[in-house]
Amino acid sequence: MRLLVMLAVALTPTIGYSQAPVITGAVNAASLAQDQPLSPGSLVSLFGTGLAASTATASTVPLPDSIAGVSVTFSGITAPLQFVSPGQINLQVPWRVEPGITDIVVTVNGQTSAAFRAEVGPVSPGIFRIASGSSQAVAINPDGSIAGDYGSVPGVKTEPAVVGNTLMILATGLGLVTPAITDGAASRDQARTTLATPTVLVNGFPALVTFSGLSPQFVGVNQINIVVPE
């Protein structure tokens, strides 16, 4: 009886690893919109089944090409990975992926998924939210508080934005930057601006954009600085 129990335990992981991963969706990691194209350099969340044998997070920057036996390619170009789990992978779209249709493939311990076809556009922005399910944007006041009604986000310091002050908005999907940067790297060495300058509206009023580029802290994250309009 003891031998049978040991064999059952030893065989269980092997059965799990033999199942090919299946991709069911690929979305902008900030907006999570199903009908939105992806874009080069942006952060993306893949959803599906069997996408990893375990849950793991990248511990280094530049981000690695493989975590816990998982790798992902976009039309044959390996993507840097942030996070992997059986149902979700967070990653950066390689900068070299061109607009059009791309084939996304996940490989888990040698088992490869069928290609998932996704549309890629030159730009496809999404603004990060303070928490999943929240409508509160990550728009940061000069004092570090989040621009919002007092107490609108439990556990987070929030203060209304002030006309004439600068807000820092965190987003992803604003496309190529100059100077260029390698896949998986953070823009800590110098400022990098987006080739496309976004239009930002606050309550329908256009705001002056003083900077649009990469955040120096986070891989694949855009920083947009605006002056709050009257």
Short mmCIF file of C-alpha atoms in Angstrom, two decimals:
data_model
loop_
_atom_site.label_atom_id
_atom_site.label_comp_id
_atom_site.label_asym_id
_atom_site.label_seq_id
_atom_site.Cartn_x
_atom_site.Cartn_y
_atom_site.Cartn_z
CA MET A 1 0.00 0.00 0.00
CA ARG A 2 2.83 2.39 0.83
CA LEU A 3 4.39 1.76 -2.59
CA LEU A 4 1.14 2.57 -4.39
CA VAL A 5 0.79 5.88 -2.50
CA MET A 6 4.35 6.90 -3.40
CA LEU A 7 3.78 6.11 -7.06
CA ALA A 8 0.58 8.17 -7.14
CA VAL A 9 2.35 11.19 -5.66
CA ALA A 10 5.26 10.87 -8.07
CA LEU A 11 3.02 10.60 -11.14
CA THR A 12 0.70 13.54 -10.37
CA PRO A 13 3.08 16.35 -11.47
CA THR A 14 3.96 14.48 -14.67
CA ILE A 15 0.30 14.26 -15.69
CA GLY A 16 -0.17 17.99 -15.04
CA TYR A 17 2.92 18.98 -17.06
CA SER A 18 1.81 16.94 -20.08
CA GLN A 19 -1.22 19.16 -20.71
CA ALA A 20 -0.60 21.73 -23.42
CA PRO A 21 -1.29 25.36 -22.41
CA VAL A 22 -4.31 27.11 -23.93
CA ILE A 23 -4.50 30.90 -24.48
CA THR A 24 -7.99 32.38 -24.34
CA GLY A 25 -7.26 36.12 -24.25
CA ALA A 26 -4.58 38.82 -24.49
CA VAL A 27 -5.36 42.33 -23.21
CA ASN A 28 -3.72 45.62 -22.31
CA ALA A 29 -2.70 45.15 -18.66
CA ALA A 30 -4.05 48.58 -17.65
CA SER A 31 -7.38 48.77 -19.46
CA LEU A 32 -8.11 45.01 -19.62
CA ALA A 33 -10.31 45.82 -22.65
CA GLN A 34 -11.14 42.79 -24.77
CA ASP A 35 -11.52 44.70 -28.04
CA GLN A 36 -8.34 46.80 -27.77
CA PRO A 37 -5.21 46.06 -29.84
CA LEU A 38 -1.87 45.45 -28.16
CA SER A 39 1.15 47.66 -28.84
CA PRO A 40 4.96 47.32 -28.87
CA GLY A 41 6.62 47.73 -25.47
CA SER A 42 3.32 47.63 -23.57
CA LEU A 43 2.38 45.46 -20.62
CA VAL A 44 -0.10 42.71 -21.48
CA SER A 45 -2.01 40.08 -19.52
CA LEU A 46 -2.56 36.68 -21.12
CA PHE A 47 -5.40 34.51 -19.84
CA GLY A 48 -6.03 30.81 -20.35
CA THR A 49 -5.50 27.38 -18.83
CA GLY A 50 -2.32 25.47 -18.11
CA LEU A 51 -0.22 28.59 -18.69
CA ALA A 52 2.21 27.54 -15.94
CA ALA A 53 2.76 24.66 -13.56
CA SER A 54 3.13 27.06 -10.60
CA THR A 55 2.91 30.74 -9.67
CA ALA A 56 6.11 32.78 -9.89
CA THR A 57 7.21 36.41 -10.24
CA ALA A 58 10.30 37.90 -11.85
CA SER A 59 12.88 39.01 -9.28
CA THR A 60 15.25 40.92 -11.56
CA VAL A 61 15.23 43.81 -14.05
CA PRO A 62 15.73 43.48 -17.00
CA LEU A 63 12.87 41.01 -16.89
CA PRO A 64 13.77 37.41 -17.78
CA ASP A 65 12.67 35.58 -20.94
CA SER A 66 11.62 32.54 -18.91
CA ILE A 67 10.12 31.99 -15.45
CA ALA A 68 9.42 28.58 -13.87
CA GLY A 69 9.73 26.77 -17.21
CA VAL A 70 7.41 29.24 -18.99
CA SER A 71 8.28 31.28 -22.10
CA VAL A 72 6.14 33.31 -24.50
CA THR A 73 6.77 34.44 -28.08
CA PHE A 74 5.11 37.04 -30.30
CA SER A 75 5.60 35.98 -33.93
CA GLY A 76 8.73 34.15 -32.85
CA ILE A 77 10.14 36.98 -30.71
CA THR A 78 10.59 36.04 -27.04
CA ALA A 79 8.76 38.31 -24.58
CA PRO A 80 10.06 39.44 -21.15
CA LEU A 81 7.94 37.98 -18.33
CA GLN A 82 6.73 39.67 -15.13
CA PHE A 83 4.47 37.02 -13.61
CA VAL A 84 3.26 33.52 -14.45
CA SER A 85 0.47 31.37 -13.04
CA PRO A 86 -1.76 28.58 -14.40
CA GLY A 87 -4.45 31.07 -15.44
CA GLN A 88 -2.58 34.31 -16.16
CA ILE A 89 0.74 35.60 -17.48
CA ASN A 90 1.84 39.25 -17.26
CA LEU A 91 4.51 40.28 -19.76
CA GLN A 92 5.91 43.00 -21.97
CA VAL A 93 5.28 42.92 -25.71
CA PRO A 94 8.71 42.98 -27.40
CA TRP A 95 9.54 46.35 -28.92
CA ARG A 96 10.28 44.75 -32.30
CA VAL A 97 6.76 43.37 -32.77
CA GLU A 98 5.29 45.21 -35.76
CA PRO A 99 1.71 46.47 -36.13
CA GLY A 100 -0.62 43.93 -37.71
CA ILE A 101 -1.54 40.41 -36.61
CA THR A 102 0.84 38.59 -34.29
CA ASP A 103 0.85 34.93 -33.22
CA ILE A 104 1.29 34.47 -29.46
CA VAL A 105 2.61 31.10 -28.29
CA VAL A 106 3.14 29.91 -24.70
CA THR A 107 5.55 27.10 -23.88
CA VAL A 108 5.41 25.37 -20.49
CA ASN A 109 8.11 22.80 -19.72
CA GLY A 110 8.35 21.87 -23.40
CA GLN A 111 4.60 21.80 -24.03
CA THR A 112 3.55 24.43 -26.59
CA SER A 113 0.16 26.08 -27.01
CA ALA A 114 -1.64 26.64 -30.28
CA ALA A 115 -0.96 30.12 -31.64
CA PHE A 116 -3.32 32.82 -30.38
CA ARG A 117 -3.78 35.56 -32.95
CA ALA A 118 -3.89 39.13 -31.65
CA GLU A 119 -3.98 42.54 -33.28
CA VAL A 120 -1.09 44.94 -32.68
CA GLY A 121 -1.36 48.67 -33.25
CA PRO A 122 1.35 51.35 -33.16
CA VAL A 123 -0.27 52.83 -30.02
CA SER A 124 -3.06 51.50 -27.80
CA PRO A 125 -3.08 53.29 -24.45
CA GLY A 126 -4.62 52.23 -21.18
CA ILE A 127 -4.46 54.07 -17.83
CA PHE A 128 -3.67 52.01 -14.75
CA ARG A 129 -6.22 51.96 -11.94
CA ILE A 130 -5.47 52.05 -8.24
CA ALA A 131 -7.02 48.58 -7.74
CA SER A 132 -8.75 45.88 -9.73
CA GLY A 133 -12.39 46.81 -10.32
CA SER A 134 -11.81 50.44 -9.34
CA SER A 135 -12.45 53.42 -11.63
CA GLN A 136 -9.80 55.48 -9.81
CA ALA A 137 -6.87 56.25 -12.12
CA VAL A 138 -3.27 56.19 -10.94
CA ALA A 139 -2.92 59.97 -11.27
CA ILE A 140 -0.44 61.29 -8.72
CA ASN A 141 -0.41 64.76 -7.18
CA PRO A 142 2.87 66.61 -6.51
CA ASP A 143 2.76 65.51 -2.83
CA GLY A 144 2.48 61.84 -3.81
CA SER A 145 -1.23 61.49 -3.05
CA ILE A 146 -3.68 60.05 -5.59
CA ALA A 147 -5.88 62.63 -7.31
CA GLY A 148 -9.38 61.85 -6.06
CA ASP A 149 -12.01 62.78 -3.49
CA TYR A 150 -10.82 62.66 0.10
CA GLY A 151 -11.12 59.11 1.43
CA SER A 152 -12.36 57.73 -1.89
CA VAL A 153 -9.88 54.83 -1.82
CA PRO A 154 -9.62 52.98 1.53
CA GLY A 155 -6.05 52.85 2.80
CA VAL A 156 -4.74 55.26 0.16
CA LYS A 157 -4.06 58.98 0.62
CA THR A 158 -6.30 60.81 -1.86
CA GLU A 159 -6.67 64.54 -2.45
CA PRO A 160 -8.47 66.44 -5.22
CA ALA A 161 -6.29 67.70 -8.06
CA VAL A 162 -5.61 71.44 -8.03
CA VAL A 163 -5.89 73.60 -11.14
CA GLY A 164 -2.41 74.52 -12.37
CA ASN A 165 -0.67 71.65 -10.56
CA THR A 166 1.12 68.85 -12.39
CA LEU A 167 -0.38 65.36 -12.35
CA MET A 168 1.66 62.25 -13.13
CA ILE A 169 -0.45 59.58 -14.84
CA LEU A 170 0.74 55.98 -15.18
CA ALA A 171 -0.32 54.11 -18.30
CA THR A 172 0.88 51.59 -20.84
CA GLY A 173 0.56 51.22 -24.60
CA LEU A 174 1.87 54.55 -25.91
CA GLY A 175 4.15 52.83 -28.42
CA LEU A 176 7.75 53.37 -29.46
CA VAL A 177 10.08 55.70 -27.58
CA THR A 178 13.28 57.60 -28.26
CA PRO A 179 16.03 56.77 -27.51
CA ALA A 180 15.23 53.10 -28.03
CA ILE A 181 15.40 50.66 -25.12
CA THR A 182 15.94 46.91 -24.89
CA ASP A 183 13.13 44.47 -24.08
CA GLY A 184 12.48 44.01 -20.37
CA ALA A 185 14.56 47.01 -19.25
CA ALA A 186 13.50 49.97 -17.11
CA SER A 187 14.35 53.50 -18.26
CA ARG A 188 16.59 54.31 -15.33
CA ASP A 189 19.60 55.56 -17.29
CA GLN A 190 17.94 58.45 -19.12
CA ALA A 191 14.60 59.98 -20.02
CA ARG A 192 12.81 58.42 -22.99
CA THR A 193 9.90 60.13 -24.71
CA THR A 194 7.14 58.58 -26.79
CA LEU A 195 7.16 59.18 -30.54
CA ALA A 196 3.42 59.88 -30.31
CA THR A 197 2.21 62.65 -28.00
CA PRO A 198 -1.12 61.80 -26.36
CA THR A 199 -4.09 64.11 -25.98
CA VAL A 200 -5.28 64.13 -22.36
CA LEU A 201 -8.70 65.39 -21.32
CA VAL A 202 -9.70 66.20 -17.74
CA ASN A 203 -13.49 66.38 -17.40
CA GLY A 204 -13.55 66.98 -21.14
CA PHE A 205 -11.05 69.85 -21.06
CA PRO A 206 -7.66 69.46 -22.80
CA ALA A 207 -4.65 69.41 -20.48
CA LEU A 208 -1.15 70.57 -21.35
CA VAL A 209 1.12 67.52 -21.69
CA THR A 210 4.59 68.41 -20.41
CA PHE A 211 6.08 64.91 -20.66
CA SER A 212 5.10 61.61 -22.26
CA GLY A 213 7.59 58.78 -22.00
CA LEU A 214 8.68 55.81 -19.95
CA SER A 215 8.56 55.60 -16.18
CA PRO A 216 12.08 55.20 -14.79
CA GLN A 217 10.80 52.76 -12.17
CA PHE A 218 8.62 50.23 -13.98
CA VAL A 219 9.20 48.15 -17.10
CA GLY A 220 6.68 48.86 -19.86
CA VAL A 221 4.94 51.65 -17.94
CA ASN A 222 4.36 55.07 -19.49
CA GLN A 223 4.51 58.26 -17.45
CA ILE A 224 2.43 61.22 -18.65
CA ASN A 225 2.82 64.56 -16.89
CA ILE A 226 -0.01 67.04 -17.40
CA VAL A 227 -0.99 70.45 -16.05
CA VAL A 228 -4.51 70.34 -14.57
CA PRO A 229 -6.69 72.69 -16.70
CA GLU A 230 -9.28 75.10 -15.39
#
